[in-house]
C-alpha cells in the first residue's frame, strides 16, 4: 500500500507562489454548510446524506444547483437555488466564521517573503463579502477567484489556473493548499504541487488526501514549523 505523502518543507517556502482553498482549509466551515444543505433539502422533503455534502462542496453554487435540479428533479431555477444558498450562507458567515489558528499569520508571512498568494474557492463572492468584518480575504490575498469566475467547480483545474494567472505565476511554481481529494487531484492535473490540509471535516478522508498530495499538514502552525 502506498504511504501518505511526507510533510514537505513549507517554511521557508520551497515554492514561489501559493494558492489556498478557503472552506475547511483556512476556516472550519463544514458545519455551517451542513446546516445550509440540511435546511435546503429538508424544505423540499429530501434527506441529507454525506455524499450530497461532499459533491456540493466541490461544484460551487451554480454547478451544485444544476446537480440538485438534475438529481432530485427540482422545479427551482439555478438562480433561485443560488439566491437561497447565498442568503443562508451570508447570514452564517457574517457572524460565525473565524480563521483556523495560524492561518492568517502563514499567509501574511508568505507575502512578506515575496511569495504572491491567491484564494481559489467554490464559495460565492457575496458570502465572502458578508464576513469582511471578521475575515477580509480581499485584504489578505493578492487575488481572489471564485468558481463562478471560471464557470466550473474544483472537479476541473480551471480555477487554479486562473488563480495562477492573476498572480502572474506559472503552474509549476505554485503550491496549492486544499482539504478535499478532488481539489488536490485537479491542482495536480494543472501541473501544480499540492499540500493536503487535514481538518475535522467528517467528509475528509485524511489518509486519502495525504496520499494524493505532495505533502500534508494538520495545522497552520505546523506549516510554519511550530505546532506547539
CSV table of C-alpha atoms in Angstrom, one decimal:
chain,number,residue,atom,x,y,z
A,1,UNK,CA,0.0,0.0,0.0
A,2,UNK,CA,1.3,3.5,-0.9
A,3,UNK,CA,2.3,5.5,2.1
A,4,UNK,CA,0.9,9.0,2.7
A,5,UNK,CA,2.9,11.9,1.3
A,6,UNK,CA,5.6,13.1,3.6
A,7,UNK,CA,5.5,16.6,5.0
A,8,UNK,CA,7.4,18.8,2.7
A,9,UNK,CA,9.4,22.0,3.5
A,10,UNK,CA,6.7,24.7,3.8
A,11,UNK,CA,8.8,27.2,5.7
A,12,UNK,CA,11.0,28.7,4.4
A,13,UNK,CA,8.8,28.1,1.3
A,14,UNK,CA,10.1,25.8,-1.5
A,15,UNK,CA,7.7,27.4,-4.0
A,16,UNK,CA,7.3,30.9,-5.5
A,17,UNK,CA,3.5,31.2,-5.5
A,18,UNK,CA,0.7,29.8,-3.3
A,19,UNK,CA,-3.0,29.2,-3.9
A,20,UNK,CA,-5.3,28.5,-1.0
A,21,UNK,CA,-8.8,26.9,-0.7
A,22,UNK,CA,-11.0,28.6,2.0
A,23,UNK,CA,-13.6,26.3,3.4
A,24,UNK,CA,-12.1,23.8,5.9
A,25,UNK,CA,-8.6,24.8,4.7
A,26,UNK,CA,-8.3,28.3,6.2
A,27,UNK,CA,-11.5,28.2,8.2
A,28,UNK,CA,-13.5,25.3,9.6
A,29,UNK,CA,-16.9,25.8,7.9
A,30,UNK,CA,-18.2,22.4,7.1
A,31,UNK,CA,-20.7,22.6,10.0
A,32,UNK,CA,-22.2,25.8,8.5
A,33,UNK,CA,-22.7,24.4,5.0
A,34,UNK,CA,-24.1,21.2,6.5
A,35,UNK,CA,-26.8,23.4,8.1
A,36,UNK,CA,-27.5,25.0,4.7
A,37,UNK,CA,-27.7,21.7,2.9
A,38,UNK,CA,-30.0,20.2,5.6
A,39,UNK,CA,-32.3,23.2,5.5
A,40,UNK,CA,-32.4,23.4,1.7
A,41,UNK,CA,-33.1,19.7,1.2
A,42,UNK,CA,-35.4,19.4,4.1
A,43,UNK,CA,-37.6,22.2,2.8
A,44,UNK,CA,-38.1,20.0,-0.2
A,45,UNK,CA,-38.6,16.8,1.6
A,46,UNK,CA,-35.2,15.4,0.7
A,47,UNK,CA,-33.0,13.7,3.3
A,48,UNK,CA,-29.4,14.9,3.7
A,49,UNK,CA,-26.6,12.4,3.2
A,50,UNK,CA,-22.8,12.9,3.4
A,51,UNK,CA,-22.3,12.2,-0.3
A,52,UNK,CA,-24.5,15.2,-1.1
A,53,UNK,CA,-22.4,17.5,1.1
A,54,UNK,CA,-19.2,16.1,-0.5
A,55,UNK,CA,-20.5,16.7,-4.0
A,56,UNK,CA,-21.8,20.2,-3.4
A,57,UNK,CA,-18.5,21.3,-1.7
A,58,UNK,CA,-16.7,20.8,-5.0
A,59,UNK,CA,-19.1,22.1,-7.5
A,60,UNK,CA,-19.7,25.7,-6.5
A,61,UNK,CA,-23.1,27.4,-6.3
A,62,UNK,CA,-24.2,27.2,-9.9
A,63,UNK,CA,-22.8,23.8,-10.6
A,64,UNK,CA,-24.3,22.5,-7.3
A,65,UNK,CA,-27.7,24.0,-8.2
A,66,UNK,CA,-27.7,22.3,-11.6
A,67,UNK,CA,-26.7,19.0,-9.9
A,68,UNK,CA,-29.5,19.2,-7.4
A,69,UNK,CA,-32.1,20.0,-10.1
A,70,UNK,CA,-31.0,17.0,-12.2
A,71,UNK,CA,-30.6,14.6,-9.3
A,72,UNK,CA,-33.9,15.5,-7.5
A,73,UNK,CA,-36.0,16.7,-10.4
A,74,UNK,CA,-36.4,20.1,-8.7
A,75,UNK,CA,-38.6,22.8,-10.3
A,76,UNK,CA,-36.4,25.6,-9.0
A,77,UNK,CA,-34.1,27.5,-11.4
A,78,UNK,CA,-30.4,27.7,-10.9
A,79,UNK,CA,-30.7,31.3,-10.0
A,80,UNK,CA,-33.4,30.7,-7.4
A,81,UNK,CA,-31.3,28.0,-5.7
A,82,UNK,CA,-28.1,30.1,-5.7
A,83,UNK,CA,-30.1,33.0,-4.2
A,84,UNK,CA,-31.4,30.8,-1.4
A,85,UNK,CA,-27.9,29.4,-0.6
A,86,UNK,CA,-26.4,32.8,-0.8
A,87,UNK,CA,-28.9,34.2,1.7
A,88,UNK,CA,-28.3,31.4,4.2
A,89,UNK,CA,-24.6,31.5,3.7
A,90,UNK,CA,-24.3,35.3,4.1
A,91,UNK,CA,-26.2,35.1,7.4
A,92,UNK,CA,-24.0,32.4,8.8
A,93,UNK,CA,-20.7,33.7,7.5
A,94,UNK,CA,-21.4,37.3,8.8
A,95,UNK,CA,-21.1,36.1,12.4
A,96,UNK,CA,-19.7,32.6,12.7
A,97,UNK,CA,-16.6,32.3,10.6
A,98,UNK,CA,-13.1,32.6,12.0
A,99,UNK,CA,-9.8,31.5,10.5
A,100,UNK,CA,-8.0,28.5,11.8
A,101,UNK,CA,-5.2,29.3,14.3
A,102,UNK,CA,-2.0,30.4,12.4
A,103,UNK,CA,-3.7,30.6,9.0
A,104,UNK,CA,-3.6,34.4,8.7
A,105,UNK,CA,0.0,34.5,10.0
A,106,UNK,CA,1.1,32.0,7.5
A,107,UNK,CA,-0.4,33.7,4.5
A,108,UNK,CA,1.0,37.1,5.7
A,109,UNK,CA,4.4,35.5,6.2
A,110,UNK,CA,4.4,34.3,2.6
A,111,UNK,CA,3.5,37.7,1.3
A,112,UNK,CA,6.2,39.3,3.4
A,113,UNK,CA,8.7,36.8,1.9
A,114,UNK,CA,7.7,38.0,-1.6
A,115,UNK,CA,5.5,34.9,-2.4
A,116,UNK,CA,2.3,36.0,-4.1
A,117,UNK,CA,-0.9,34.4,-2.7
A,118,UNK,CA,-4.3,33.7,-4.2
A,119,UNK,CA,-7.5,32.3,-2.9
A,120,UNK,CA,-9.4,29.8,-5.1
A,121,UNK,CA,-12.8,28.9,-3.7
A,122,UNK,CA,-16.1,27.5,-4.8
A,123,UNK,CA,-17.8,29.9,-2.4
A,124,UNK,CA,-19.7,32.9,-3.7
A,125,UNK,CA,-18.3,36.5,-3.6
A,126,UNK,CA,-21.4,37.7,-1.8
A,127,UNK,CA,-20.8,35.2,1.0
A,128,UNK,CA,-17.1,36.0,1.3
A,129,UNK,CA,-18.0,39.7,1.5
A,130,UNK,CA,-20.5,39.1,4.3
A,131,UNK,CA,-17.7,38.0,6.7
A,132,UNK,CA,-15.5,41.0,5.9
A,133,UNK,CA,-15.8,42.5,9.4
A,134,UNK,CA,-14.1,39.3,10.9
A,135,UNK,CA,-12.2,37.8,7.9
A,136,UNK,CA,-11.3,40.1,4.9
A,137,UNK,CA,-10.0,37.7,2.2
A,138,UNK,CA,-9.8,40.6,-0.2
A,139,UNK,CA,-7.2,42.2,2.0
A,140,UNK,CA,-5.4,39.0,2.9
A,141,UNK,CA,-4.8,37.8,-0.7
A,142,UNK,CA,-3.3,39.3,-3.8
A,143,UNK,CA,-6.1,37.7,-5.8
A,144,UNK,CA,-9.5,36.0,-5.1
A,145,UNK,CA,-11.0,33.6,-7.6
A,146,UNK,CA,-14.5,32.1,-7.1
A,147,UNK,CA,-16.0,29.2,-9.0
A,148,UNK,CA,-18.4,31.5,-10.8
A,149,UNK,CA,-15.4,33.4,-12.3
A,150,UNK,CA,-14.4,30.4,-14.3
A,151,UNK,CA,-17.8,28.7,-14.8
A,152,UNK,CA,-17.0,25.4,-13.1
A,153,UNK,CA,-16.1,23.8,-9.8
A,154,UNK,CA,-13.0,22.1,-8.5
A,155,UNK,CA,-13.6,18.9,-10.3
A,156,UNK,CA,-11.7,20.7,-13.1
A,157,UNK,CA,-8.4,22.6,-12.8
A,158,UNK,CA,-9.7,25.9,-14.3
A,159,UNK,CA,-9.9,27.8,-11.0
A,160,UNK,CA,-6.3,27.0,-10.1
A,161,UNK,CA,-5.0,28.0,-13.5
A,162,UNK,CA,-7.0,31.3,-13.3
A,163,UNK,CA,-5.6,32.0,-9.8
A,164,UNK,CA,-2.1,31.4,-11.0
A,165,UNK,CA,-2.7,33.7,-14.0
A,166,UNK,CA,-3.9,36.5,-11.7
A,167,UNK,CA,-0.8,36.4,-9.6
A,168,UNK,CA,1.5,36.1,-12.7
A,169,UNK,CA,2.7,32.6,-11.7
A,170,UNK,CA,3.5,29.5,-13.7
A,171,UNK,CA,1.6,26.4,-12.6
A,172,UNK,CA,4.8,24.5,-11.8
A,173,UNK,CA,5.8,27.3,-9.4
A,174,UNK,CA,2.6,27.0,-7.3
A,175,UNK,CA,1.8,25.2,-4.2
A,176,UNK,CA,-2.0,24.6,-3.7
A,177,UNK,CA,-3.4,24.2,-0.2
A,178,UNK,CA,-6.5,22.1,-0.2
A,179,UNK,CA,-8.6,19.8,2.1
A,180,UNK,CA,-10.6,17.7,-0.3
A,181,UNK,CA,-9.4,15.0,-2.7
A,182,UNK,CA,-11.0,16.3,-5.9
A,183,UNK,CA,-9.4,19.7,-5.4
A,184,UNK,CA,-6.0,18.2,-4.8
A,185,UNK,CA,-6.3,16.0,-7.9
A,186,UNK,CA,-7.4,18.9,-10.1
A,187,UNK,CA,-4.5,21.0,-8.8
A,188,UNK,CA,-2.1,18.2,-9.7
A,189,UNK,CA,-3.7,18.0,-13.2
A,190,UNK,CA,-3.0,21.7,-13.5
A,191,UNK,CA,0.7,20.9,-13.1
A,192,UNK,CA,0.9,22.3,-9.5
A,193,UNK,CA,2.1,20.9,-6.3
A,194,UNK,CA,-0.4,20.3,-3.6
A,195,UNK,CA,-0.4,20.3,0.2
A,196,UNK,CA,-3.2,18.4,1.9
A,197,UNK,CA,-4.6,20.4,4.9
A,198,UNK,CA,-6.1,18.0,7.4
A,199,UNK,CA,-9.2,19.0,9.3
A,200,UNK,CA,-12.0,17.6,11.4
A,201,UNK,CA,-14.4,17.6,8.5
A,202,UNK,CA,-16.1,14.2,8.6
A,203,UNK,CA,-16.3,14.3,4.7
A,204,UNK,CA,-12.5,14.3,4.5
A,205,UNK,CA,-10.5,11.0,4.4
A,206,UNK,CA,-7.2,12.2,5.8
A,207,UNK,CA,-5.1,9.3,4.6
A,208,UNK,CA,-6.6,9.5,1.1
A,209,UNK,CA,-5.9,13.2,0.7
A,210,UNK,CA,-2.4,12.9,2.1
A,211,UNK,CA,-1.6,10.1,-0.3
A,212,UNK,CA,-2.8,12.2,-3.3
A,213,UNK,CA,-0.8,15.3,-2.2
A,214,UNK,CA,2.9,16.1,-2.2
A,215,UNK,CA,2.8,16.9,1.5
A,216,UNK,CA,0.3,17.4,4.3
A,217,UNK,CA,-0.2,19.5,7.4
A,218,UNK,CA,-2.6,19.1,10.3
A,219,UNK,CA,-2.4,22.8,11.4
A,220,UNK,CA,-1.1,26.2,10.1
A,221,UNK,CA,1.3,26.5,12.9
A,222,UNK,CA,2.8,23.2,11.6
A,223,UNK,CA,3.3,24.9,8.2
A,224,UNK,CA,5.5,27.5,10.0
A,225,UNK,CA,7.5,24.7,11.7
A,226,UNK,CA,5.9,25.3,15.1
A,227,UNK,CA,3.0,23.1,16.2
A,228,UNK,CA,3.4,23.7,19.9
